Tab-separated table of C-alpha atoms in Angstrom:
chain	number	residue	atom	x	y	z
A	1	MET	CA	-28.894	24.601	-119.106
A	2	LEU	CA	-26.969	23.956	-115.924
A	3	PRO	CA	-23.163	23.578	-116.147
A	4	ARG	CA	-21.828	20.026	-116.607
A	5	THR	CA	-20.567	18.594	-113.389
A	6	THR	CA	-19.190	15.092	-112.455
A	7	ARG	CA	-22.632	14.147	-111.026
A	8	PRO	CA	-24.912	12.124	-113.367
A	9	THR	CA	-27.406	14.050	-115.440
A	10	GLN	CA	-30.675	13.567	-113.674
A	11	LEU	CA	-33.195	15.318	-115.950
A	12	SER	CA	-33.013	16.104	-119.651
A	13	VAL	CA	-35.704	18.312	-121.190
A	14	ALA	CA	-36.381	17.551	-124.850
A	15	ILE	CA	-38.274	19.745	-127.284
A	16	ILE	CA	-39.160	19.030	-130.936
A	17	ALA	CA	-39.910	22.217	-132.753
A	18	ARG	CA	-40.324	24.019	-136.021
A	19	ASP	CA	-40.677	27.770	-136.391
A	20	GLU	CA	-41.298	28.386	-132.545
A	21	GLU	CA	-39.383	31.638	-132.026
A	22	ARG	CA	-42.517	33.101	-130.528
A	23	HIS	CA	-42.855	30.353	-127.826
A	24	ILE	CA	-39.689	28.591	-127.109
A	25	GLY	CA	-37.987	31.066	-124.880
A	26	ALA	CA	-40.819	30.995	-122.355
A	27	CYS	CA	-40.944	27.313	-122.546
A	28	LEU	CA	-37.242	27.011	-121.682
A	29	ALA	CA	-37.471	29.559	-119.004
A	30	SER	CA	-40.059	27.565	-117.247
A	31	VAL	CA	-37.522	24.727	-116.630
A	32	ALA	CA	-34.624	26.965	-115.626
A	33	GLY	CA	-33.073	25.582	-112.599
A	34	LEU	CA	-34.842	22.209	-113.036
A	35	ALA	CA	-33.281	20.610	-116.147
A	36	ASP	CA	-29.660	19.430	-116.213
A	37	GLU	CA	-29.716	19.264	-120.033
A	38	LEU	CA	-31.858	21.166	-122.589
A	39	LEU	CA	-32.091	19.416	-126.023
A	40	VAL	CA	-33.930	21.022	-128.977
A	41	LEU	CA	-34.491	18.833	-132.073
A	42	LEU	CA	-35.317	21.467	-134.778
A	43	ASP	CA	-36.861	20.623	-137.980
A	44	ARG	CA	-34.427	21.528	-140.773
A	45	ARG	CA	-37.346	23.315	-142.567
A	46	THR	CA	-37.375	26.002	-139.799
A	47	THR	CA	-37.039	29.538	-141.114
A	48	ASP	CA	-37.211	31.717	-138.060
A	49	ARG	CA	-34.964	32.364	-135.045
A	50	THR	CA	-35.955	29.389	-132.969
A	51	ALA	CA	-32.321	28.027	-132.903
A	52	ALA	CA	-30.846	31.397	-131.792
A	53	VAL	CA	-33.469	31.810	-128.943
A	54	ALA	CA	-32.953	28.280	-127.695
A	55	ALA	CA	-29.212	28.505	-127.812
A	56	ALA	CA	-29.500	31.767	-125.697
A	57	TYR	CA	-31.126	29.729	-122.987
A	58	GLY	CA	-28.263	27.174	-123.036
A	59	ALA	CA	-29.984	24.487	-125.131
A	60	THR	CA	-28.243	22.134	-127.373
A	61	VAL	CA	-29.901	22.579	-130.862
A	62	LEU	CA	-29.786	19.850	-133.371
A	63	HIS	CA	-30.976	20.537	-136.886
A	64	GLU	CA	-32.786	17.339	-137.877
A	65	PRO	CA	-34.542	16.077	-141.057
A	66	TRP	CA	-38.321	15.569	-140.219
A	67	ARG	CA	-39.116	11.939	-139.603
A	68	GLY	CA	-42.486	12.428	-137.889
A	69	PHE	CA	-43.179	13.064	-134.189
A	70	PRO	CA	-42.629	9.514	-132.772
A	71	ALA	CA	-39.385	9.027	-134.616
A	72	GLN	CA	-38.190	12.515	-133.422
A	73	ARG	CA	-39.087	11.575	-129.844
A	74	ASN	CA	-37.185	8.256	-130.229
A	75	ARG	CA	-34.278	10.228	-131.515
A	76	ALA	CA	-34.393	12.566	-128.617
A	77	LEU	CA	-34.485	9.722	-126.089
A	78	ALA	CA	-31.394	8.279	-127.742
A	79	LEU	CA	-29.493	11.519	-127.699
A	80	SER	CA	-30.422	12.682	-124.097
A	81	HIS	CA	-28.093	11.935	-121.232
A	82	GLY	CA	-30.505	12.294	-118.287
A	83	ALA	CA	-31.843	9.368	-116.238
A	84	TRP	CA	-35.226	10.896	-117.035
A	85	VAL	CA	-36.461	12.854	-120.060
A	86	LEU	CA	-39.185	15.395	-119.798
A	87	PHE	CA	-40.789	16.010	-123.282
A	88	LEU	CA	-42.279	19.482	-123.841
A	89	ASP	CA	-43.801	21.239	-126.740
A	90	ALA	CA	-42.555	24.761	-127.405
A	91	ASP	CA	-45.990	26.208	-126.633
A	92	GLU	CA	-46.123	24.466	-123.249
A	93	ARG	CA	-44.963	25.784	-119.831
A	94	VAL	CA	-43.988	23.906	-116.592
A	95	THR	CA	-45.911	25.507	-113.787
A	96	PRO	CA	-44.047	26.201	-110.511
A	97	GLU	CA	-46.167	23.561	-108.854
A	98	LEU	CA	-45.154	21.029	-111.355
A	99	ALA	CA	-41.525	21.940	-111.110
A	100	ALA	CA	-41.587	21.437	-107.403
A	101	GLU	CA	-43.189	18.093	-107.817
A	102	LEU	CA	-40.677	17.068	-110.516
A	103	ARG	CA	-37.749	17.804	-108.196
A	104	ALA	CA	-39.253	15.504	-105.419
A	105	VAL	CA	-40.084	12.712	-107.973
A	106	LEU	CA	-36.664	12.713	-109.563
A	107	HIS	CA	-35.075	11.991	-106.235
A	108	ASP	CA	-37.560	9.434	-105.036
A	109	ALA	CA	-39.126	7.593	-107.980
A	110	PRO	CA	-39.899	3.924	-107.384
A	111	SER	CA	-37.655	1.665	-109.489
A	112	THR	CA	-40.765	0.057	-110.932
A	113	VAL	CA	-42.071	3.225	-112.462
A	114	SER	CA	-40.855	4.094	-115.967
A	115	GLY	CA	-43.047	7.211	-116.671
A	116	TYR	CA	-45.431	9.794	-115.352
A	117	TRP	CA	-48.591	11.117	-116.672
A	118	ILE	CA	-48.882	14.924	-116.285
A	119	PRO	CA	-52.156	16.787	-116.242
A	120	ARG	CA	-52.396	19.640	-118.695
A	121	TYR	CA	-54.734	22.524	-119.110
A	122	ASN	CA	-55.332	24.067	-122.508
A	123	LEU	CA	-55.781	27.690	-123.435
A	124	PHE	CA	-57.736	28.562	-126.550
A	125	PHE	CA	-57.718	32.227	-127.467
A	126	GLY	CA	-56.383	33.075	-123.982
A	127	ARG	CA	-59.059	31.045	-122.248
A	128	VAL	CA	-58.718	27.880	-120.147
A	129	LEU	CA	-61.103	25.241	-121.235
A	130	ARG	CA	-62.543	22.685	-118.844
A	131	GLY	CA	-64.816	20.526	-121.077
A	132	GLY	CA	-64.624	18.759	-124.381
A	133	GLY	CA	-61.598	16.475	-123.336
A	134	TRP	CA	-59.243	19.545	-122.871
A	135	TYR	CA	-58.930	19.118	-119.187
A	136	PRO	CA	-57.221	17.426	-117.409
A	137	ASP	CA	-55.702	16.196	-120.787
A	138	HIS	CA	-53.177	13.854	-119.126
A	139	GLN	CA	-49.821	13.583	-121.183
A	140	LEU	CA	-47.281	10.815	-120.537
A	141	ARG	CA	-44.176	13.092	-120.748
A	142	LEU	CA	-41.797	12.239	-118.065
A	143	LEU	CA	-39.988	9.077	-119.124
A	144	ARG	CA	-37.244	6.935	-117.623
A	145	ARG	CA	-34.576	6.796	-120.310
A	146	GLY	CA	-33.926	3.308	-121.603
A	147	ALA	CA	-37.491	2.167	-120.461
A	148	ALA	CA	-39.698	3.886	-122.974
A	149	HIS	CA	-40.103	4.088	-126.705
A	150	TYR	CA	-42.653	5.308	-129.344
A	151	ASP	CA	-44.376	3.323	-132.041
A	152	GLU	CA	-43.319	5.073	-135.268
A	153	ARG	CA	-46.449	4.048	-137.136
A	154	HIS	CA	-48.515	6.505	-135.031
A	155	GLN	CA	-47.884	9.803	-136.592
A	156	VAL	CA	-50.054	12.043	-134.222
A	157	HIS	CA	-50.959	12.028	-130.607
A	158	GLU	CA	-48.221	9.515	-129.946
A	159	VAL	CA	-47.970	7.964	-126.572
A	160	ALA	CA	-44.825	6.144	-125.310
A	161	THR	CA	-44.786	2.488	-124.584
A	162	LEU	CA	-43.163	1.734	-121.181
A	163	ASP	CA	-41.215	-1.228	-119.879
A	164	GLY	CA	-42.476	-0.607	-116.447
A	165	ALA	CA	-45.401	0.878	-114.607
A	166	ALA	CA	-46.727	4.528	-115.004
A	167	ALA	CA	-47.750	6.932	-112.138
A	168	THR	CA	-49.565	10.271	-112.292
A	169	LEU	CA	-48.295	13.577	-111.040
A	170	HIS	CA	-50.648	16.489	-109.755
A	171	GLY	CA	-48.747	19.656	-110.922
A	172	HIS	CA	-49.910	20.886	-114.408
A	173	LEU	CA	-48.480	21.744	-117.679
A	174	GLN	CA	-49.868	24.919	-119.296
A	175	HIS	CA	-50.515	24.636	-122.989
A	176	LEU	CA	-51.064	27.703	-125.174
A	177	ASN	CA	-52.971	25.537	-127.635
A	178	ILE	CA	-54.520	28.056	-129.979
A	179	GLU	CA	-53.988	31.791	-130.035
A	180	ARG	CA	-55.277	32.759	-133.457
A	181	LEU	CA	-58.001	31.245	-135.705
A	182	ASP	CA	-55.635	30.436	-138.562
A	183	GLU	CA	-53.486	28.426	-136.194
A	184	LEU	CA	-56.539	26.290	-135.425
A	185	TRP	CA	-57.092	25.498	-139.059
A	186	VAL	CA	-53.379	24.877	-139.820
A	187	LYS	CA	-52.860	22.717	-136.827
A	188	GLN	CA	-55.884	20.540	-137.374
A	189	SER	CA	-55.153	20.114	-141.062
A	190	ARG	CA	-51.768	18.823	-140.250
A	191	TYR	CA	-53.088	16.466	-137.562
A	192	ALA	CA	-55.718	15.179	-140.065
A	193	LEU	CA	-53.100	14.343	-142.639
A	194	ALA	CA	-50.850	12.671	-140.003
A	195	GLU	CA	-53.702	10.652	-138.750
A	196	ALA	CA	-54.656	9.620	-142.196
A	197	ARG	CA	-51.088	8.448	-142.853
A	198	THR	CA	-51.139	6.453	-139.587
A	199	LEU	CA	-54.372	4.791	-140.591
A	200	ALA	CA	-52.993	4.034	-144.098
A	201	ALA	CA	-49.901	2.473	-142.469
A	202	LEU	CA	-52.091	0.287	-140.298
A	203	GLY	CA	-54.003	-0.878	-143.319
A	204	ARG	CA	-57.184	1.028	-142.687
A	205	ARG	CA	-59.426	1.754	-145.599
A	206	THR	CA	-62.236	4.318	-146.051
A	207	ARG	CA	-65.914	3.479	-146.100
A	208	LEU	CA	-68.820	5.693	-147.045
A	209	ARG	CA	-70.119	5.541	-143.485
A	210	ASN	CA	-66.828	7.042	-142.192
A	211	PHE	CA	-67.709	10.368	-143.706
A	212	VAL	CA	-70.892	10.765	-141.723
A	213	GLY	CA	-70.369	8.489	-138.678
A	214	ALA	CA	-66.819	9.691	-137.591
A	215	PRO	CA	-67.872	13.406	-137.443
A	216	VAL	CA	-71.061	12.681	-135.577
A	217	ARG	CA	-69.262	10.382	-133.043
A	218	GLU	CA	-66.549	12.955	-132.419
A	219	PHE	CA	-69.053	15.736	-131.865
A	220	TRP	CA	-71.137	13.735	-129.555
A	221	ARG	CA	-68.059	12.576	-127.676
A	222	ARG	CA	-66.548	16.007	-127.220
A	223	TYR	CA	-69.596	18.174	-126.897
A	224	VAL	CA	-72.056	15.904	-124.892
A	225	ARG	CA	-70.006	13.082	-123.160
A	226	LEU	CA	-66.905	15.151	-122.342
A	227	GLY	CA	-68.901	18.371	-121.562
A	228	GLY	CA	-67.725	20.694	-124.339
A	229	TRP	CA	-71.071	22.527	-123.699
A	230	ARG	CA	-69.547	23.812	-120.436
A	231	ASP	CA	-67.376	26.206	-122.433
A	232	GLY	CA	-70.218	27.959	-124.093
A	233	ALA	CA	-70.007	29.189	-127.661
A	234	LEU	CA	-66.228	28.583	-127.814
A	235	GLY	CA	-66.764	25.034	-126.889
A	236	LEU	CA	-69.401	24.530	-129.434
A	237	VAL	CA	-67.241	25.967	-132.141
A	238	LEU	CA	-64.172	23.866	-131.184
A	239	CYS	CA	-66.197	20.633	-130.866
A	240	ALA	CA	-67.766	21.244	-134.358
A	241	THR	CA	-64.417	22.059	-135.844
A	242	LEU	CA	-62.741	18.868	-134.637
A	243	ALA	CA	-65.763	16.845	-135.859
A	244	TRP	CA	-65.345	18.467	-139.156
A	245	PHE	CA	-61.614	17.419	-139.289
A	246	GLU	CA	-62.681	13.867	-138.691
A	247	LEU	CA	-64.272	14.070	-142.098
A	248	VAL	CA	-61.046	15.681	-143.471
A	249	THR	CA	-59.089	12.826	-142.079
A	250	PHE	CA	-60.952	10.293	-144.073
A	251	ALA	CA	-60.769	12.389	-147.151
A	252	PHE	CA	-57.057	12.443	-146.822
A	253	LEU	CA	-57.072	8.738	-146.294
A	254	LEU	CA	-59.082	8.221	-149.378
A	255	GLY	CA	-56.503	10.212	-151.356
A	256	LEU	CA	-53.692	8.046	-150.008
A	257	GLU	CA	-55.330	4.805	-151.075
A	258	PRO	CA	-54.272	3.114	-154.368
A	259	ARG	CA	-56.818	3.584	-157.125
A	260	ARG	CA	-57.321	-0.109	-157.362
A	261	CYS	CA	-58.380	-0.263	-153.674
A	262	ARG	CA	-60.968	2.609	-154.196
A	263	GLU	CA	-62.302	0.866	-157.216
A	264	GLY	CA	-62.383	-2.595	-155.863
């Protein structure tokens, strides 16, 4: 983190993390010289050295109870001091091209723009994917503080609501999405449960057709429409895995429903 000066804080970088000792150092290093403030909201359940690594890079580390991703992001927006807040995941990196573009944007952003979409490329097992919806995978991550907030009912793949317009940058985020097979299973299980809780909060109920229709639609969408076939065997396996977890989502949702609703 840059030393505090009398000038206003222009950019805060906020990271929400749990047990990210392996990744967070490189993430913070990728914004060295760019961020005026580094803020890490660390899940209190963390058991590794994430806090020590982040502090070594000059980050302010806050140990927070887990409230869900959108609530944590709103908390980070409230705690940040920058005119702009860049949200990163610990397994993401700001590329040099994106860093250069961010510097330019921060000094010349139109007053009508409240957020910027950033293209992201995903690495699965060390390989960049181009199909299946994994590229360009735009993320709304650069937000004007005070002009953006998150709907806390949506527990996964949350997107900020802006008071103004959004624009799109050209520089990329790099995302080390999955590096081991067990990570894929754990991550998607967590997402499926979070999505089920979101659907439950929105009043959604399971139907028998969901257990067939949702996986089939997801596989068709990713593998055929979004070109998952372009990534060969890996693309096939990933598209099939995500289709399977559509079924898992509705199984979780069924488990969350009151018995009287399931029997009615």
